[in-house]
Amino acid sequence: MLSQLDGRRKGQVVRFLFEAELIKGNTPQLYLGGSIVGPALEDDKIASRSDLTGVDLQHLFLIKLNLTRVYLESVNFRYSILDEANFIGTNLGKADFTGARLKGANLSFANLKGAIFNNANLRETKGLKQKQLDEACGNDKTLLPGKLSITSCHADYQPHQPR
């Protein structure tokens, strides 16, 4: 994945990981295939006004993550736990949330154009409006708050294109 990014974006990913305290000491170890627990990603402001387009954050526990006004287009959040995450004003266009849980996450003013929510749990999200969901898609297993609804994704729709 990193080999496909240009130098600027690689630098942004490394800065993100460093600020999240996922790179420490003389022998950095990255745990990007499972859960990340501890103060590094709990109740911590990770980035603001950063561009993390296309980053792969699938199968992670990212609890209370603050990603206000971050550019996260085409990010892969498949099967991640994003409870109480703060996505206020964040660009989540074409992001893939298939199977993700967003319990208590704040999606106020987030751009969800082209985002995929198949099998996602959005039932207890905050700030989510029908207008946002009208630009996204999901399926009959997508859990939504209140009387909100979501359009079904086309079978051939794929948000992630190789770079």
Coordinates of C-alpha atoms in Angstrom, one line a residue:
M1 CA 0.0 0.0 0.0
L2 CA 2.7 2.6 1.0
S3 CA 4.7 1.8 -2.2
Q4 CA 1.8 3.1 -4.2
L5 CA 1.8 6.5 -2.5
D6 CA 3.8 9.5 -3.6
G7 CA 6.4 11.0 -1.2
R8 CA 4.1 13.7 0.2
R9 CA 1.4 11.2 1.1
K10 CA 3.9 8.7 2.6
G11 CA 5.1 11.5 4.8
Q12 CA 1.6 12.3 5.9
V13 CA 1.0 8.6 6.8
V14 CA 4.2 8.4 8.8
R15 CA 3.4 11.7 10.6
F16 CA -0.1 10.4 11.4
L17 CA 1.4 7.2 12.9
F18 CA 4.0 9.1 14.8
E19 CA 1.5 11.6 16.3
A20 CA -0.7 8.6 17.2
E21 CA 2.3 7.2 19.0
L22 CA 2.3 4.1 16.9
I23 CA 5.9 4.6 16.0
K24 CA 8.0 4.7 19.1
G25 CA 11.7 4.2 20.1
N26 CA 14.4 2.8 17.9
T27 CA 12.5 -0.2 16.6
P28 CA 9.0 1.0 15.4
Q29 CA 6.3 -1.6 15.2
L30 CA 3.0 -1.0 13.4
Y31 CA -0.1 -3.0 14.3
L32 CA -2.3 -2.3 11.3
G33 CA -4.0 -5.7 11.1
G34 CA -5.7 -5.9 14.4
S35 CA -6.7 -3.8 17.4
I36 CA -4.9 -0.8 18.7
V37 CA -5.6 -0.2 22.4
G38 CA -4.3 2.4 24.8
P39 CA -3.8 6.1 25.0
A40 CA -2.4 6.4 21.4
L41 CA -5.8 6.2 19.8
E42 CA -8.1 6.9 22.7
D43 CA -9.5 10.3 23.3
D44 CA -6.6 11.8 21.3
K45 CA -6.7 14.4 18.5
I46 CA -4.9 12.6 15.7
A47 CA -5.0 15.1 12.8
S48 CA -6.8 18.2 11.7
R49 CA -7.0 19.5 8.1
S50 CA -4.8 16.6 7.0
D51 CA -5.0 14.6 3.8
L52 CA -5.1 10.8 4.4
T53 CA -6.7 9.8 1.1
G54 CA -6.8 6.1 0.5
V55 CA -5.3 5.0 3.8
D56 CA -6.1 1.4 4.7
L57 CA -7.6 1.3 8.3
Q58 CA -9.6 -1.9 8.1
H59 CA -10.1 -4.3 11.0
L60 CA -9.0 -1.7 13.6
F61 CA -10.4 -0.6 16.9
L62 CA -10.3 3.3 16.7
I63 CA -12.2 4.3 19.8
K64 CA -12.9 8.1 20.5
L65 CA -10.7 9.0 17.5
N66 CA -10.8 12.7 16.7
L67 CA -10.6 13.3 12.9
T68 CA -12.3 16.7 12.6
R69 CA -12.0 18.3 9.2
V70 CA -9.6 15.6 7.9
Y71 CA -9.6 14.6 4.2
L72 CA -10.3 10.9 4.3
E73 CA -11.6 10.2 0.8
S74 CA -11.5 6.5 -0.3
V75 CA -10.2 5.4 3.1
N76 CA -10.9 1.7 3.9
F77 CA -12.6 1.4 7.3
R78 CA -14.0 -2.1 6.5
Y79 CA -14.9 -4.0 9.7
S80 CA -13.4 -1.3 12.0
I81 CA -14.8 -0.3 15.3
L82 CA -15.2 3.5 15.3
D83 CA -17.2 4.1 18.5
E84 CA -17.4 7.7 19.6
A85 CA -15.2 8.8 16.7
N86 CA -15.4 12.5 15.8
F87 CA -15.8 13.0 12.1
I88 CA -17.3 16.6 12.2
G89 CA -16.8 18.3 8.9
T90 CA -14.6 15.4 7.6
N91 CA -14.5 14.4 3.9
L92 CA -15.4 10.7 3.9
G93 CA -16.3 10.6 0.2
K94 CA -16.0 7.2 -1.3
A95 CA -14.9 5.8 2.1
D96 CA -15.8 2.1 2.7
F97 CA -17.4 1.4 6.0
T98 CA -18.6 -2.1 5.1
G99 CA -19.2 -4.0 8.4
A100 CA -18.0 -1.0 10.5
R101 CA -19.5 0.0 13.9
L102 CA -19.9 3.7 14.6
K103 CA -21.6 3.7 18.0
G104 CA -21.8 7.2 19.2
A105 CA -19.7 8.6 16.3
N106 CA -20.4 12.2 15.3
L107 CA -20.9 12.6 11.6
S108 CA -22.2 16.2 11.7
F109 CA -21.4 18.1 8.4
A110 CA -19.3 15.1 7.2
N111 CA -19.2 14.6 3.4
L112 CA -20.5 11.0 2.7
K113 CA -20.8 11.3 -1.1
G114 CA -20.1 7.8 -2.5
A115 CA -19.4 6.3 0.9
I116 CA -20.4 2.6 1.3
F117 CA -22.1 1.4 4.5
N118 CA -23.0 -2.2 3.7
N119 CA -23.7 -4.2 6.9
A120 CA -22.5 -1.1 8.9
N121 CA -24.0 -0.1 12.3
L122 CA -24.9 3.6 12.3
R123 CA -27.8 3.2 14.7
E124 CA -26.3 5.4 17.5
T125 CA -24.4 7.9 15.4
K126 CA -24.8 11.6 16.1
G127 CA -25.4 14.4 13.7
L128 CA -26.3 12.1 10.7
K129 CA -28.9 13.6 8.3
Q130 CA -30.9 12.1 5.5
K131 CA -29.2 14.5 3.1
Q132 CA -25.9 12.9 3.8
L133 CA -27.2 9.4 3.4
D134 CA -28.8 10.3 0.1
E135 CA -25.3 10.6 -1.3
A136 CA -24.1 7.3 0.2
C137 CA -25.2 3.7 -0.2
G138 CA -25.7 0.6 2.0
N139 CA -27.8 -2.5 2.1
D140 CA -30.7 -4.0 4.0
K141 CA -28.4 -4.9 6.8
T142 CA -27.2 -1.3 7.3
L143 CA -28.5 -0.2 10.8
L144 CA -29.6 3.5 10.8
P145 CA -30.9 5.8 13.5
G146 CA -34.5 6.8 13.6
K147 CA -36.4 7.0 10.4
L148 CA -33.3 7.5 8.2
S149 CA -32.9 5.4 5.1
I150 CA -30.1 4.6 2.6
T151 CA -30.0 3.7 -1.0
S152 CA -28.8 0.2 -2.0
C153 CA -25.3 0.0 -3.4
H154 CA -25.0 -1.2 -7.0
A155 CA -23.3 -4.6 -7.2
D156 CA -20.5 -3.3 -9.4
Y157 CA -19.7 -0.2 -7.3
Q158 CA -16.2 -0.3 -5.9
P159 CA -14.9 2.8 -4.0
H160 CA -11.3 1.7 -3.9
Q161 CA -9.4 1.9 -7.2
P162 CA -5.7 0.9 -7.3
R163 CA -3.4 3.9 -7.8

